[in-house]
Every structure is written in structure tokens, then in C-alpha cells.
mmCIF file of C-alpha atoms in Angstrom:
data_model
loop_
_atom_site.group_PDB
_atom_site.id
_atom_site.type_symbol
_atom_site.label_atom_id
_atom_site.label_comp_id
_atom_site.label_asym_id
_atom_site.label_seq_id
_atom_site.Cartn_x
_atom_site.Cartn_y
_atom_site.Cartn_z
ATOM 1 C CA MET A 772 0.000 0.000 0.000
ATOM 2 C CA THR A 773 1.428 3.348 -1.033
ATOM 3 C CA ASP A 774 1.482 6.502 1.242
ATOM 4 C CA GLN A 775 -0.572 9.046 -0.648
ATOM 5 C CA ARG A 776 -0.005 12.096 1.701
ATOM 6 C CA SER A 777 0.384 15.271 -0.202
ATOM 7 C CA PRO A 778 3.597 17.246 -0.212
ATOM 8 C CA ARG A 779 1.713 20.105 1.451
ATOM 9 C CA SER A 780 0.831 17.967 4.519
ATOM 10 C CA ASP A 781 4.414 16.985 4.992
ATOM 11 C CA GLU A 782 5.493 20.558 4.877
ATOM 12 C CA GLN A 783 2.929 21.507 7.580
ATOM 13 C CA SER A 784 4.096 18.668 9.891
ATOM 14 C CA ARG A 785 7.696 19.662 9.508
ATOM 15 C CA GLY A 786 6.766 23.276 10.229
ATOM 16 C CA ARG A 787 5.057 22.365 13.527
ATOM 17 C CA LEU A 788 8.066 20.275 14.642
ATOM 18 C CA ASP A 789 10.373 23.134 13.895
ATOM 19 C CA ILE A 790 8.243 25.469 16.059
ATOM 20 C CA VAL A 791 8.257 22.984 18.977
ATOM 21 C CA ARG A 792 12.016 22.588 18.704
ATOM 22 C CA ALA A 793 12.475 26.351 18.630
ATOM 23 C CA LEU A 794 10.298 26.969 21.729
ATOM 24 C CA ARG A 795 11.577 24.024 23.792
ATOM 25 C CA TRP A 796 14.549 25.698 25.487
ATOM 26 C CA PRO A 797 12.868 29.075 26.102
ATOM 27 C CA VAL A 798 10.035 27.250 27.888
ATOM 28 C CA VAL A 799 12.511 25.281 29.989
ATOM 29 C CA VAL A 800 14.327 28.480 30.934
ATOM 30 C CA VAL A 801 11.070 30.209 31.903
ATOM 31 C CA VAL A 802 9.949 27.231 34.030
ATOM 32 C CA LEU A 803 13.294 27.012 35.778
ATOM 33 C CA GLY A 804 13.267 30.746 36.395
ATOM 34 C CA LEU A 805 9.783 30.529 37.915
ATOM 35 C CA MET A 806 10.889 27.692 40.168
ATOM 36 C CA VAL A 807 13.961 29.617 41.296
ATOM 37 C CA TYR A 808 11.806 32.666 42.043
ATOM 38 C CA LEU A 809 9.382 30.621 44.146
ATOM 39 C CA VAL A 810 12.243 29.003 46.075
ATOM 40 C CA VAL A 811 13.987 32.320 46.718
ATOM 41 C CA HIS A 812 10.713 33.933 47.760
ATOM 42 C CA GLN A 813 9.967 31.145 50.231
ATOM 43 C CA ILE A 814 13.484 31.259 51.664
ATOM 44 C CA GLY A 815 13.258 35.015 52.043
ATOM 45 C CA ARG A 816 9.897 34.759 53.757
ATOM 46 C CA THR A 817 11.159 32.071 56.147
ATOM 47 C CA ALA A 818 14.308 34.032 56.873
ATOM 48 C CA SER A 819 12.249 37.159 57.482
ATOM 49 C CA GLU A 820 9.958 35.376 59.908
ATOM 50 C CA GLY A 821 12.907 33.651 61.560
ATOM 51 C CA GLY A 822 14.741 36.938 61.713
ATOM 52 C CA ARG A 823 11.781 38.578 63.440
ATOM 53 C CA ALA A 824 11.568 35.682 65.870
ATOM 54 C CA ALA A 825 15.295 35.810 66.514
ATOM 55 C CA THR A 826 15.076 39.565 66.996
ATOM 56 C CA GLU A 827 12.316 39.118 69.540
ATOM 57 C CA ILE A 828 14.332 36.453 71.373
ATOM 58 C CA VAL A 829 17.440 38.626 71.421
ATOM 59 C CA ARG A 830 15.400 41.599 72.604
ATOM 60 C CA GLU A 831 13.801 39.580 75.393
ATOM 61 C CA PHE A 832 17.139 38.039 76.352
ATOM 62 C CA GLY A 833 18.771 41.437 76.408
ATOM 63 C CA LYS A 834 15.983 42.806 78.578
ATOM 64 C CA GLY A 835 16.376 39.819 80.923
ATOM 65 C CA ALA A 836 20.134 40.259 80.986
ATOM 66 C CA VAL A 837 19.685 43.910 81.953
ATOM 67 C CA ASP A 838 17.278 42.903 84.723
ATOM 68 C CA ILE A 839 19.710 40.259 85.992
ATOM 69 C CA ALA A 840 22.612 42.672 85.863
ATOM 70 C CA ALA A 841 20.563 45.267 87.719
ATOM 71 C CA ALA A 842 19.609 42.734 90.363
ATOM 72 C CA PHE A 843 23.144 41.402 90.801
ATOM 73 C CA LYS A 844 24.418 44.409 92.702
ATOM 74 C CA SER A 845 25.545 44.617 96.276
ATOM 75 C CA GLY A 846 22.733 46.840 97.496
ATOM 76 C CA THR A 847 20.046 44.920 95.639
ATOM 77 C CA ILE A 848 21.327 41.534 96.783
ATOM 78 C CA THR A 849 21.607 42.610 100.405
ATOM 79 C CA ARG A 850 18.185 44.247 100.346
ATOM 80 C CA THR A 851 16.423 41.259 98.793
ATOM 81 C CA PHE A 852 18.326 38.870 101.037
ATOM 82 C CA ILE A 853 17.230 40.695 104.183
ATOM 83 C CA SER A 854 13.647 41.087 102.955
ATOM 84 C CA ALA A 855 13.453 37.364 102.160
ATOM 85 C CA ILE A 856 14.196 36.448 105.774
ATOM 86 C CA PRO A 857 10.933 35.840 107.652
ATOM 87 C CA SER A 858 10.080 37.754 110.783
ATOM 88 C CA PHE A 859 10.527 35.807 113.981
ATOM 89 C CA SER A 860 9.718 36.426 117.566
ATOM 90 C CA PRO A 861 12.845 36.884 119.704
ATOM 91 C CA ASP A 862 15.032 33.773 119.886
ATOM 92 C CA SER A 863 12.370 31.537 118.349
ATOM 93 C CA GLY A 864 13.897 31.122 114.929
ATOM 94 C CA VAL A 865 16.282 33.935 114.056
ATOM 95 C CA ARG A 866 19.268 31.598 114.174
ATOM 96 C CA LEU A 867 20.989 29.825 111.325
ATOM 97 C CA GLU A 868 22.527 26.724 112.897
ATOM 98 C CA LEU A 869 25.893 26.043 111.279
ATOM 99 C CA ALA A 870 28.003 23.536 113.188
ATOM 100 C CA SER A 871 28.063 21.262 116.210
ATOM 101 C CA PHE A 872 30.385 18.821 117.890
ATOM 102 C CA GLU A 873 30.284 16.516 120.910
ATOM 103 C CA ALA A 874 32.835 16.368 123.697
ATOM 104 C CA VAL A 875 33.108 14.669 127.080
ATOM 105 C CA GLU A 876 33.649 17.420 129.634
ATOM 106 C CA ILE A 877 35.125 16.874 133.090
ATOM 107 C CA LEU A 878 34.222 19.133 135.998
ATOM 108 C CA ARG A 879 36.307 18.725 139.128
ATOM 109 C CA SER A 880 36.202 20.340 142.550
ATOM 110 C CA THR A 881 38.895 19.898 145.224
ATOM 111 C CA ASP A 882 38.600 21.084 148.834
ATOM 112 C CA GLU A 883 41.547 20.671 151.212
ATOM 113 C CA LEU A 884 41.273 21.486 154.933
ATOM 114 C CA ARG A 885 44.153 22.098 157.353
ATOM 115 C CA ILE A 886 44.292 23.303 160.960
ATOM 116 C CA GLY A 887 47.032 24.394 163.369
ATOM 117 C CA TRP A 888 48.474 27.068 161.137
ATOM 118 C CA ASP A 889 48.116 24.706 158.147
ATOM 119 C CA LEU A 890 50.319 22.161 159.853
ATOM 120 C CA ILE A 891 47.714 19.437 160.465
ATOM 121 C CA PRO A 892 45.868 18.169 157.346
ATOM 122 C CA LEU A 893 42.319 16.898 157.840
ATOM 123 C CA GLY A 894 42.014 15.502 154.340
ATOM 124 C CA THR A 895 40.856 16.547 150.898
ATOM 125 C CA THR A 896 37.438 16.117 149.337
ATOM 126 C CA VAL A 897 37.460 15.538 145.569
ATOM 127 C CA THR A 898 34.312 15.474 143.453
ATOM 128 C CA GLU A 899 34.230 14.957 139.716
ATOM 129 C CA ILE A 900 31.528 14.868 137.031
ATOM 130 C CA ARG A 901 32.027 13.563 133.500
ATOM 131 C CA VAL A 902 29.256 14.379 131.052
ATOM 132 C CA PRO A 903 28.873 14.247 127.229
ATOM 133 C CA VAL A 904 28.062 17.702 125.850
ATOM 134 C CA THR A 905 26.959 18.812 122.383
ATOM 135 C CA TYR A 906 28.101 22.301 121.470
ATOM 136 C CA ARG A 907 26.210 24.079 118.680
ATOM 137 C CA TYR A 908 27.074 27.304 116.863
ATOM 138 C CA HIS A 909 24.948 29.702 114.855
ATOM 139 C CA LEU A 910 24.568 33.086 113.194
ATOM 140 C CA ARG A 911 21.644 35.410 113.784
ATOM 141 C CA PHE A 912 19.435 36.692 110.971
ATOM 142 C CA ASP A 913 18.458 39.818 112.891
ATOM 143 C CA GLU A 914 22.047 41.085 112.971
ATOM 144 C CA PRO A 915 23.698 42.967 110.074
ATOM 145 C CA TRP A 916 24.462 40.993 106.898
ATOM 146 C CA LEU A 917 26.233 42.458 103.861
ATOM 147 C CA LEU A 918 26.548 40.856 100.419
ATOM 148 C CA GLU A 919 28.975 42.526 98.001
ATOM 149 C CA VAL A 920 29.637 41.696 94.345
ATOM 150 C CA GLU A 921 33.245 41.715 93.158
ATOM 151 C CA GLY A 922 33.439 40.683 89.513
ATOM 152 C CA GLN A 923 32.020 37.165 89.319
ATOM 153 C CA THR A 924 32.192 36.685 93.089
ATOM 154 C CA CYS A 925 29.612 37.418 95.766
ATOM 155 C CA VAL A 926 31.353 38.206 99.055
ATOM 156 C CA VAL A 927 29.297 37.652 102.215
ATOM 157 C CA HIS A 928 30.002 39.574 105.398
ATOM 158 C CA ALA A 929 28.057 37.550 107.943
ATOM 159 C CA PRO A 930 27.417 38.283 111.618
ATOM 160 C CA GLU A 931 29.600 36.904 114.371
ATOM 161 C CA ILE A 932 29.526 33.171 115.113
ATOM 162 C CA LYS A 933 27.943 32.524 118.494
ATOM 163 C CA PRO A 934 27.468 29.446 120.663
ATOM 164 C CA THR A 935 23.919 28.206 121.114
ATOM 165 C CA LEU A 936 23.277 28.288 124.833
ATOM 166 C CA PRO A 937 22.869 26.361 126.976
ATOM 167 C CA PRO A 938 24.863 23.433 125.582
ATOM 168 C CA ALA A 939 23.003 20.134 125.272
ATOM 169 C CA ILE A 940 23.950 17.875 128.194
ATOM 170 C CA ASP A 941 23.412 14.114 128.022
ATOM 171 C CA THR A 942 22.431 13.459 131.627
ATOM 172 C CA GLY A 943 21.803 9.778 130.874
ATOM 173 C CA ARG A 944 25.528 9.245 130.318
ATOM 174 C CA MET A 945 26.690 11.442 133.160
ATOM 175 C CA GLU A 946 29.245 9.918 135.550
ATOM 176 C CA LYS A 947 29.937 11.123 139.113
ATOM 177 C CA PHE A 948 32.892 10.445 141.359
ATOM 178 C CA SER A 949 33.687 11.628 144.896
ATOM 179 C CA GLU A 950 36.440 11.004 147.417
ATOM 180 C CA ARG A 951 36.816 12.489 150.880
ATOM 181 C CA GLY A 952 39.615 12.804 153.423
ATOM 182 C CA TRP A 953 39.750 10.932 156.733
ATOM 183 C CA LEU A 954 38.121 13.763 158.686
ATOM 184 C CA ARG A 955 36.000 15.242 155.899
ATOM 185 C CA PHE A 956 32.259 14.655 155.490
ATOM 186 C CA ASN A 957 31.267 17.255 152.915
ATOM 187 C CA GLU A 958 31.371 15.258 149.666
ATOM 188 C CA GLU A 959 27.574 15.413 149.146
ATOM 189 C CA GLU A 960 27.436 19.189 149.549
ATOM 190 C CA GLN A 961 30.417 19.612 147.236
ATOM 191 C CA MET A 962 28.859 17.332 144.591
ATOM 192 C CA GLU A 963 25.598 19.308 144.745
ATOM 193 C CA GLU A 964 27.459 22.581 144.228
ATOM 194 C CA LEU A 965 29.362 21.097 141.308
ATOM 195 C CA GLU A 966 26.147 19.914 139.666
ATOM 196 C CA HIS A 967 24.607 23.368 140.008
ATOM 197 C CA SER A 968 27.603 24.885 138.242
ATOM 198 C CA ILE A 969 27.458 22.608 135.184
ATOM 199 C CA THR A 970 25.397 24.909 132.933
ATOM 200 C CA ALA A 971 27.412 28.040 133.727
ATOM 201 C CA VAL A 972 30.765 26.305 133.314
ATOM 202 C CA LEU A 973 29.857 24.611 130.025
ATOM 203 C CA SER A 974 28.344 27.824 128.618
ATOM 204 C CA GLU A 975 31.633 29.553 129.316
ATOM 205 C CA ARG A 976 33.541 26.743 127.639
ATOM 206 C CA ALA A 977 31.257 26.922 124.593
ATOM 207 C CA ALA A 978 32.447 30.489 123.987
ATOM 208 C CA ASP A 979 36.101 29.540 124.366
ATOM 209 C CA PRO A 980 38.117 30.970 121.426
ATOM 210 C CA ARG A 981 39.617 27.542 120.775
ATOM 211 C CA HIS A 982 36.158 26.040 120.282
ATOM 212 C CA LEU A 983 35.123 28.918 118.020
ATOM 213 C CA GLU A 984 38.259 28.552 115.930
ATOM 214 C CA MET A 985 37.641 24.827 115.607
ATOM 215 C CA VAL A 986 34.199 25.340 114.015
ATOM 216 C CA ARG A 987 34.947 28.552 112.110
ATOM 217 C CA GLU A 988 35.805 26.912 108.775
ATOM 218 C CA ARG A 989 32.785 24.638 108.946
ATOM 219 C CA CYS A 990 30.559 27.628 109.675
ATOM 220 C CA ARG A 991 32.072 29.522 106.738
ATOM 221 C CA LEU A 992 31.277 26.659 104.353
ATOM 222 C CA GLU A 993 27.706 26.389 105.646
ATOM 223 C CA VAL A 994 27.115 30.125 105.198
ATOM 224 C CA ALA A 995 28.495 29.945 101.649
ATOM 225 C CA GLU A 996 26.173 27.047 100.803
ATOM 226 C CA PHE A 997 23.190 28.816 102.365
ATOM 227 C CA VAL A 998 23.752 32.038 100.378
ATOM 228 C CA ARG A 999 24.478 30.085 97.167
ATOM 229 C CA SER A 1000 21.187 28.219 97.503
ATOM 230 C CA TRP A 1001 19.355 31.481 98.186
ATOM 231 C CA LEU A 1002 20.841 33.133 95.081
ATOM 232 C CA LEU A 1003 19.937 30.172 92.872
ATOM 233 C CA HIS A 1004 16.346 30.040 94.072
#
């Protein structure tokens, strides 16, 4: 069977193919350009929104940083520290207990009696009490505190360390001992006087500079931890 298409039809088909070939690359370029425009537009929009969000975050952070910097000043810290301390009735809770230690204290009383111009001894009465004692030390909230900022360091000037009085006496473990001379009969009276003096004597020992020096470093660490926790919270 013979193809009977006319020469004119062939010419028209070839003309349409030539047009398609001629327009192919311009169309591709236009489509690619449109795609690039859409991508760039979306990226710019996202960046703009992200930039606004980042700007807001930076602004808020900067405002917070200014507030923190304003608060982290000596006067502000001291003022807020003092105002944060609750009000207490006298001696009911104004103490910050810092350190304690236990010791076995010995109280001894000796009474020697002589007559005949101290030539004739009538004997010596010795009484002794051994008792476990717990000494505690504290600072008071109602005394002056000062917090100063030096660079990255907060320096605390705390009140004086004081013993908590009276010391805690473990009467259940108390031991008593007495010994009298051959013509002495006053050991009971002497023991009673010694017992009455326990609180006064141990209170005086609690304030001994050697005891205070022994607990000073421990008290310093406790104060530092207390103020650090307060600043963090």
C-alpha cells in the first residue's frame, strides 16, 4: 500500500516540529526561572519570619540580661536577702545553725582542809563529774548581713559566730565520782554545788576561742552554701 499524503501535509508537519524545537529551550528556561523565584521567595519569607523571631528572642534576652545585671548588685542583693528572711519572735527562729560537735567534759572540785596554822591536814574532798556535751554554733538573721559583688564573686560579710546556749547535756551518760579525806564529810554538799555549776561552766567553755576557731571553717562553708542556695532560688 502506497502513502498518498500530499507534499503540502508533509510541509505543515515539519513546520510544527520546527516550532516545537524552537520553543523548547525558552520554555525550559522560563519554568526554571519561575521555580527559582518561588524558592527564593519562600526562603526570604522564612528568613524574614525567623529573623523577626530571633530579633524578639534577642530583645527579650537582652531585657532579661539587663534585669539580671541590675539585680546582681551589692545593694540589691543585700536588700532582697534581708527582705526574704521571715520575721521571727525573739530567739524563736532567728538563728541559722551552722556547726556542732560533741565532747566529754570533766568538771572537778577539790577542797583541802588544814588546821594548826596549816600544819595538820584533815584531808581533801574531791568530786568529779564527767558528762557528754553537744556544742552548737549559729549566726543570727536579725544582725547585720552584707553581700557585696566583686566581679564574678559574691562576698558575704556575715554576723559573728555565736554558741547556742545552753549546751546540750546528756544526763543519761553522766558519771559522778567523789572522794573524801579521813576527817571530811562534805562530799555530798560539794557534789551538789558542782552539779549546780554545770550549765554556767559549760556555757563559758562553749564560747572559748579555741572552740570557736575549731568550728569557724565549717561555719564559713555552711554560710556559703546557704547564700548560694538562696541566690539560685
